[in-house]
Short mmCIF file of C-alpha atoms in Angstrom, two decimals:
data_model
loop_
_atom_site.label_atom_id
_atom_site.label_comp_id
_atom_site.label_asym_id
_atom_site.label_seq_id
_atom_site.Cartn_x
_atom_site.Cartn_y
_atom_site.Cartn_z
CA MET A 1 -16.29 -140.59 -57.02
CA THR A 2 -16.04 -141.51 -53.36
CA ARG A 3 -13.61 -139.06 -51.98
CA LEU A 4 -15.41 -139.00 -48.65
CA SER A 5 -13.84 -142.55 -48.19
CA GLY A 6 -10.75 -140.66 -47.10
CA ILE A 7 -12.41 -139.68 -43.84
CA ASN A 8 -11.45 -141.08 -40.44
CA THR A 9 -12.86 -140.10 -37.15
CA THR A 10 -9.48 -139.09 -35.57
CA ALA A 11 -9.04 -136.51 -38.57
CA LEU A 12 -12.56 -135.39 -38.27
CA SER A 13 -12.33 -134.75 -34.49
CA THR A 14 -9.17 -132.63 -35.22
CA TRP A 15 -10.82 -130.63 -37.87
CA VAL A 16 -13.73 -130.05 -35.52
CA GLU A 17 -11.60 -128.63 -32.83
CA GLN A 18 -9.84 -126.42 -35.40
CA ALA A 19 -13.20 -125.22 -36.68
CA LYS A 20 -14.41 -124.40 -33.15
CA SER A 21 -11.51 -122.00 -32.66
CA HIS A 22 -13.25 -119.66 -35.08
CA VAL A 23 -16.47 -119.45 -32.86
CA HIS A 24 -15.48 -116.26 -31.20
CA ARG A 25 -15.70 -114.35 -34.77
CA GLY A 26 -19.44 -115.04 -34.67
CA ARG A 27 -22.51 -114.60 -32.55
CA VAL A 28 -25.69 -116.36 -31.86
CA ALA A 29 -28.91 -115.05 -33.72
CA ASP A 30 -31.08 -112.94 -31.59
CA ARG A 31 -33.93 -113.06 -34.09
CA THR A 32 -36.19 -114.83 -31.47
CA PRO A 33 -35.56 -115.34 -27.73
CA ARG A 34 -35.51 -119.15 -28.30
CA LEU A 35 -32.90 -119.04 -30.94
CA ASN A 36 -30.87 -116.88 -28.63
CA MET A 37 -30.79 -119.64 -25.98
CA ALA A 38 -28.24 -121.64 -28.09
CA ASN A 39 -24.62 -121.94 -26.78
CA PRO A 40 -22.19 -120.62 -29.43
CA TYR A 41 -19.74 -123.38 -28.66
CA TRP A 42 -22.19 -126.29 -29.45
CA PHE A 43 -20.85 -127.99 -32.63
CA ALA A 44 -22.11 -131.12 -34.42
CA VAL A 45 -21.23 -132.75 -37.67
CA HIS A 46 -22.85 -135.71 -39.51
CA ILE A 47 -21.62 -136.98 -42.80
CA CYS A 48 -23.77 -139.41 -44.98
CA CYS A 49 -22.00 -141.09 -47.78
CA VAL A 50 -23.54 -142.80 -50.77
CA THR A 51 -21.52 -146.04 -49.82
CA GLY A 52 -23.90 -146.23 -46.71
CA GLN A 53 -21.17 -145.02 -44.28
CA ASN A 54 -21.94 -142.40 -41.74
CA TYR A 55 -19.70 -140.29 -39.53
CA SER A 56 -20.80 -138.29 -36.47
CA VAL A 57 -18.76 -135.99 -34.36
CA GLY A 58 -19.73 -133.45 -31.51
CA ASP A 59 -22.94 -132.38 -29.94
CA THR A 60 -25.06 -134.59 -32.18
CA ASP A 61 -28.09 -134.97 -29.80
CA TYR A 62 -29.09 -131.30 -30.14
CA VAL A 63 -32.43 -130.63 -31.95
CA PHE A 64 -32.52 -127.38 -33.93
CA PRO A 65 -34.84 -125.76 -36.47
CA LEU A 66 -33.79 -125.91 -40.07
CA MET A 67 -34.67 -122.18 -40.45
CA SER A 68 -33.39 -121.09 -44.07
CA VAL A 69 -31.84 -124.52 -44.81
CA VAL A 70 -35.33 -125.57 -45.48
CA LYS A 71 -35.56 -123.20 -48.51
CA ALA A 72 -33.50 -125.73 -50.70
CA PHE A 73 -36.08 -128.36 -49.91
CA SER A 74 -39.20 -126.37 -50.49
CA LEU A 75 -37.65 -125.60 -53.89
CA LEU A 76 -36.90 -129.26 -54.54
CA TYR A 77 -40.55 -130.27 -53.31
CA LEU A 78 -42.20 -127.84 -55.70
CA LEU A 79 -39.85 -128.79 -58.68
CA GLU A 80 -40.91 -132.38 -58.12
CA THR A 81 -44.60 -131.41 -57.70
CA PHE A 82 -45.07 -128.79 -60.50
CA GLY A 83 -42.02 -128.96 -62.71
CA ALA A 84 -39.14 -126.53 -63.34
CA GLU A 85 -40.93 -124.45 -66.03
CA LYS A 86 -43.69 -123.49 -63.74
CA VAL A 87 -41.67 -122.98 -60.57
CA LEU A 88 -39.18 -120.82 -62.37
CA GLN A 89 -41.95 -118.41 -63.44
CA TRP A 90 -42.56 -117.77 -59.70
CA VAL A 91 -39.03 -117.24 -58.67
CA GLY A 92 -35.73 -116.38 -60.27
CA VAL A 93 -32.25 -117.98 -60.03
CA GLU A 94 -30.23 -114.77 -59.92
CA PRO A 95 -27.67 -114.18 -56.96
CA SER A 96 -28.48 -111.13 -54.83
CA GLN A 97 -25.93 -108.83 -53.40
CA ALA A 98 -28.48 -107.45 -50.89
CA PRO A 99 -29.23 -109.10 -47.40
CA PHE A 100 -31.45 -112.04 -47.41
CA ASN A 101 -34.37 -110.00 -46.07
CA SER A 102 -34.01 -107.00 -48.27
CA LEU A 103 -37.26 -105.29 -49.28
CA ASP A 104 -35.42 -102.70 -51.50
CA GLN A 105 -34.15 -105.54 -53.72
CA LEU A 106 -37.53 -106.92 -54.20
CA ILE A 107 -39.00 -103.45 -54.99
CA ALA A 108 -36.06 -102.93 -57.70
CA ASP A 109 -37.13 -106.28 -59.10
CA ARG A 110 -40.79 -105.35 -59.16
CA GLY A 111 -41.93 -108.02 -56.87
CA TYR A 112 -40.18 -110.94 -58.82
CA PRO A 113 -37.87 -112.59 -56.16
CA ARG A 114 -34.28 -112.99 -57.28
CA ASN A 115 -33.97 -116.41 -56.14
CA PRO A 116 -35.51 -119.08 -53.72
CA MET A 117 -32.69 -118.86 -51.05
CA ILE A 118 -33.64 -115.22 -49.99
CA ASN A 119 -36.81 -114.47 -48.02
CA SER A 120 -38.83 -112.97 -50.75
CA GLY A 121 -38.26 -116.24 -52.88
CA ALA A 122 -38.90 -118.47 -50.04
CA ILE A 123 -42.17 -116.82 -49.03
CA THR A 124 -43.26 -116.87 -52.62
CA LEU A 125 -42.62 -120.61 -52.73
CA ALA A 126 -44.33 -121.13 -49.38
CA ALA A 127 -47.41 -119.63 -50.96
CA LYS A 128 -47.29 -122.31 -53.64
CA LEU A 129 -46.98 -125.22 -51.32
CA PRO A 130 -49.87 -127.82 -51.82
CA GLY A 131 -52.39 -127.85 -48.97
CA ASP A 132 -55.62 -126.21 -47.49
CA ASN A 133 -53.76 -124.00 -45.04
CA ALA A 134 -50.51 -123.29 -43.51
CA SER A 135 -50.53 -126.24 -41.08
CA ASP A 136 -51.68 -128.56 -43.74
CA ARG A 137 -48.96 -127.49 -46.15
CA THR A 138 -46.28 -127.81 -43.44
CA GLN A 139 -47.49 -131.32 -42.60
CA ARG A 140 -47.51 -132.50 -46.12
CA PHE A 141 -44.11 -131.23 -46.71
CA CYS A 142 -42.64 -132.64 -43.57
CA GLN A 143 -44.01 -136.04 -44.29
CA TRP A 144 -42.64 -135.93 -47.85
CA LEU A 145 -39.18 -135.14 -46.57
CA ASN A 146 -39.32 -137.79 -43.92
CA GLN A 147 -40.54 -140.51 -46.10
CA LEU A 148 -38.09 -139.88 -48.89
CA ALA A 149 -35.05 -139.12 -46.66
CA GLY A 150 -35.78 -141.56 -43.75
CA CYS A 151 -35.35 -138.77 -41.25
CA GLN A 152 -37.49 -137.72 -38.27
CA LEU A 153 -38.10 -133.99 -38.77
CA LYS A 154 -40.99 -132.46 -36.87
CA LEU A 155 -42.51 -129.00 -36.22
CA ASP A 156 -41.07 -127.40 -33.13
CA GLU A 157 -44.12 -125.65 -31.63
CA LEU A 158 -42.12 -123.69 -29.02
CA MET A 159 -39.80 -122.29 -31.57
CA LEU A 160 -42.86 -121.41 -33.87
CA ALA A 161 -44.38 -119.60 -30.87
CA SER A 162 -41.17 -117.74 -30.27
CA VAL A 163 -40.99 -116.73 -34.03
CA ARG A 164 -44.77 -115.52 -34.16
CA LEU A 165 -44.05 -113.58 -30.87
CA THR A 166 -41.24 -111.52 -32.48
CA ARG A 167 -42.48 -111.79 -36.17
CA SER A 168 -40.10 -110.12 -38.56
CA PRO A 169 -41.38 -106.67 -39.80
CA ALA A 170 -39.17 -107.12 -42.89
CA ASN A 171 -40.84 -110.49 -43.71
CA GLN A 172 -44.17 -108.84 -43.19
CA ALA A 173 -43.43 -106.08 -45.47
CA ILE A 174 -41.93 -108.51 -48.17
CA ALA A 175 -45.11 -110.64 -47.93
CA ASN A 176 -47.41 -107.55 -48.31
CA TYR A 177 -45.35 -106.26 -51.32
CA LEU A 178 -45.44 -109.69 -53.00
CA ALA A 179 -49.11 -109.61 -52.73
CA GLN A 180 -49.40 -106.07 -53.84
CA SER A 181 -47.42 -107.03 -57.04
CA GLN A 182 -49.63 -109.95 -57.57
CA HIS A 183 -46.91 -112.66 -57.03
CA ILE A 184 -48.88 -114.22 -54.14
CA GLU A 185 -52.37 -114.14 -53.11
CA LEU A 186 -52.64 -114.64 -49.36
CA PRO A 187 -49.86 -112.81 -47.64
CA GLU A 188 -50.83 -113.85 -44.17
CA ILE A 189 -51.17 -117.69 -44.88
CA SER A 190 -48.05 -117.46 -47.12
CA LEU A 191 -46.00 -115.90 -44.22
CA ASP A 192 -47.45 -118.39 -41.58
CA THR A 193 -46.50 -121.27 -43.86
CA TYR A 194 -42.99 -119.89 -44.35
CA GLU A 195 -42.48 -119.49 -40.56
CA GLN A 196 -43.90 -123.01 -39.96
CA ILE A 197 -41.68 -124.76 -42.43
CA CYS A 198 -38.64 -122.83 -41.03
CA CYS A 199 -39.45 -124.34 -37.56
CA LEU A 200 -39.21 -127.86 -38.90
CA SER A 201 -36.58 -129.39 -36.59
CA GLY A 202 -34.32 -132.29 -36.15
CA LYS A 203 -30.76 -133.38 -35.26
CA VAL A 204 -27.77 -132.83 -37.38
CA GLU A 205 -28.13 -136.53 -38.81
CA ASP A 206 -31.46 -135.64 -40.07
CA LEU A 207 -30.13 -132.60 -41.92
CA ALA A 208 -27.53 -134.90 -43.44
CA LEU A 209 -30.21 -137.36 -44.59
CA ILE A 210 -32.35 -134.71 -46.38
CA GLY A 211 -29.03 -133.49 -47.93
CA LYS A 212 -28.38 -136.92 -49.26
CA LEU A 213 -31.51 -136.51 -51.45
CA LEU A 214 -29.50 -133.97 -53.27
CA ALA A 215 -26.26 -136.05 -53.61
CA VAL A 216 -27.42 -139.44 -54.71
CA ARG A 217 -28.79 -140.71 -57.93
CA ASP A 218 -31.49 -142.79 -56.43
CA GLY A 219 -34.35 -142.89 -58.92
CA ILE A 220 -36.60 -141.04 -56.50
CA ILE A 221 -35.63 -137.40 -57.28
CA SER A 222 -35.57 -136.13 -60.93
CA PRO A 223 -31.85 -135.53 -61.88
CA LYS A 224 -32.81 -132.32 -63.57
CA ASN A 225 -34.50 -130.97 -60.34
CA ARG A 226 -31.41 -132.13 -58.10
CA ARG A 227 -29.09 -130.21 -60.66
CA ILE A 228 -31.29 -127.19 -60.33
CA VAL A 229 -31.40 -127.03 -56.49
CA ASN A 230 -27.54 -127.77 -56.38
CA ALA A 231 -26.89 -124.99 -58.81
CA VAL A 232 -29.03 -122.47 -56.88
CA MET A 233 -27.39 -123.51 -53.58
CA LEU A 234 -23.95 -123.03 -55.03
CA THR A 235 -24.69 -119.46 -56.42
CA CYS A 236 -27.30 -118.23 -53.83
CA GLY A 237 -27.22 -120.67 -50.76
CA LEU A 238 -24.95 -118.48 -48.51
CA TYR A 239 -26.60 -115.12 -49.53
CA GLU A 240 -24.16 -112.47 -50.60
CA ALA A 241 -21.06 -114.54 -49.44
CA SER A 242 -22.09 -117.41 -51.94
CA ALA A 243 -19.59 -116.54 -54.70
CA GLU A 244 -16.72 -116.17 -52.24
CA PHE A 245 -17.50 -119.72 -50.73
CA ALA A 246 -18.10 -121.13 -54.22
CA VAL A 247 -14.40 -120.16 -54.94
CA ARG A 248 -13.04 -121.11 -51.52
CA ILE A 249 -14.91 -124.48 -51.12
CA GLY A 250 -16.64 -125.29 -54.35
CA LEU A 251 -19.79 -127.22 -53.02
CA PRO A 252 -23.37 -126.36 -53.15
CA MET A 253 -24.26 -125.13 -49.58
CA LYS A 254 -27.13 -123.64 -47.63
CA SER A 255 -27.20 -122.12 -44.21
CA GLY A 256 -29.75 -121.07 -41.63
CA ILE A 257 -29.67 -118.66 -38.63
CA SER A 258 -30.22 -121.53 -36.17
CA GLY A 259 -26.65 -122.57 -37.07
CA GLY A 260 -27.55 -125.22 -39.56
CA LEU A 261 -25.30 -125.75 -42.48
CA LEU A 262 -25.55 -128.28 -45.30
CA ALA A 263 -22.95 -128.96 -48.00
CA ILE A 264 -23.68 -131.31 -50.95
CA ILE A 265 -20.83 -133.40 -52.68
CA PRO A 266 -22.81 -134.62 -55.76
CA GLY A 267 -22.40 -138.40 -56.14
CA ALA A 268 -20.65 -138.77 -52.96
CA GLY A 269 -22.71 -137.65 -49.90
CA ALA A 270 -23.82 -134.74 -47.69
CA ILE A 271 -22.10 -132.93 -44.74
CA ALA A 272 -24.35 -131.38 -42.22
CA CYS A 273 -23.13 -129.06 -39.31
CA TYR A 274 -24.69 -127.41 -36.51
CA SER A 275 -23.02 -124.38 -35.09
CA PRO A 276 -25.01 -121.43 -33.75
CA ALA A 277 -22.44 -118.69 -33.91
CA LEU A 278 -22.95 -116.64 -37.19
CA ASP A 279 -20.98 -114.29 -39.17
CA THR A 280 -22.44 -110.77 -40.07
CA VAL A 281 -24.01 -112.24 -43.33
CA GLY A 282 -25.87 -114.92 -41.35
CA ASN A 283 -23.72 -117.99 -41.98
CA PRO A 284 -22.30 -120.31 -39.34
CA VAL A 285 -18.74 -119.41 -38.67
CA ALA A 286 -17.36 -122.82 -37.39
CA GLY A 287 -19.54 -124.75 -39.81
CA LEU A 288 -18.07 -122.95 -42.80
CA ALA A 289 -14.48 -123.22 -41.33
CA PHE A 290 -14.98 -127.12 -40.94
CA VAL A 291 -16.48 -127.58 -44.40
CA GLU A 292 -13.67 -125.54 -45.86
CA THR A 293 -11.12 -127.71 -44.19
CA LEU A 294 -12.73 -130.93 -45.09
CA ALA A 295 -13.09 -129.81 -48.80
CA GLN A 296 -9.40 -128.83 -48.99
CA GLN A 297 -8.01 -132.02 -47.20
CA LEU A 298 -10.19 -134.43 -49.35
CA GLU A 299 -10.29 -132.33 -52.49
CA LEU A 300 -14.13 -132.17 -52.58
CA SER A 301 -14.66 -129.07 -54.82
CA ILE A 302 -16.96 -130.02 -57.76
CA PHE A 303 -14.45 -128.01 -59.95
CA GLY A 304 -11.85 -130.62 -59.50
#
């Protein structure tokens, strides 16, 4: 299946311009002062194909933090490290209809996070990353990704300082409740780890390269773990809009509030976008418009 071979840069540039016409429907995240500095009209796309071909269009030199896109890869890392049986005791795989930072949802579920793509699940998994402290955990995880994917992610210290300056009360409450319900042990270290891994940063090409880990049968990642992560991305990766886009696009996807968006075409490649203007759910407006056009034009849906 190499349906990505139907791409050419002329068509890509046209689809990018079409996607950018949707930007006015979104707004840049104001979660931290540093995130809020992004220009809503920045747009970059990088596509990595299993054939070795790469396509890049737009503002591809911008460096941005992965933010919630990293959740798919902390899940993958822990599956590879500890195995599915153990990891799925820590966190569920059920979609949530509540916002990604909902404490009410966690309380209703008695402290067992619905899935790894919402903050309660991601903070729980951050608590389980191997390492002596938050910085050690982040460094080991970052090295693992860079070595496996051949990318150059690194911790953005200025973004981390900005996140710490305006620490989310919702995330603090989630971490405290996870500790109270005995799902994690050290809420402060867990939250610090979560904030650090969200500030791992790179260019859109780096995002596509880590995405390729989920697309390619390479003998490095266990096929079972790849299937689990792709399935959870499909059903939970775009928060409460996941089901809608599973129908409209039909690809495993994960978004982040910095404007990162990753779509996986199993067996064919990965599409990474950077587009900082978000919709009300927290997904990049132009990025989703672009991937939807691409999926329709090239018939990329995993459902045929």
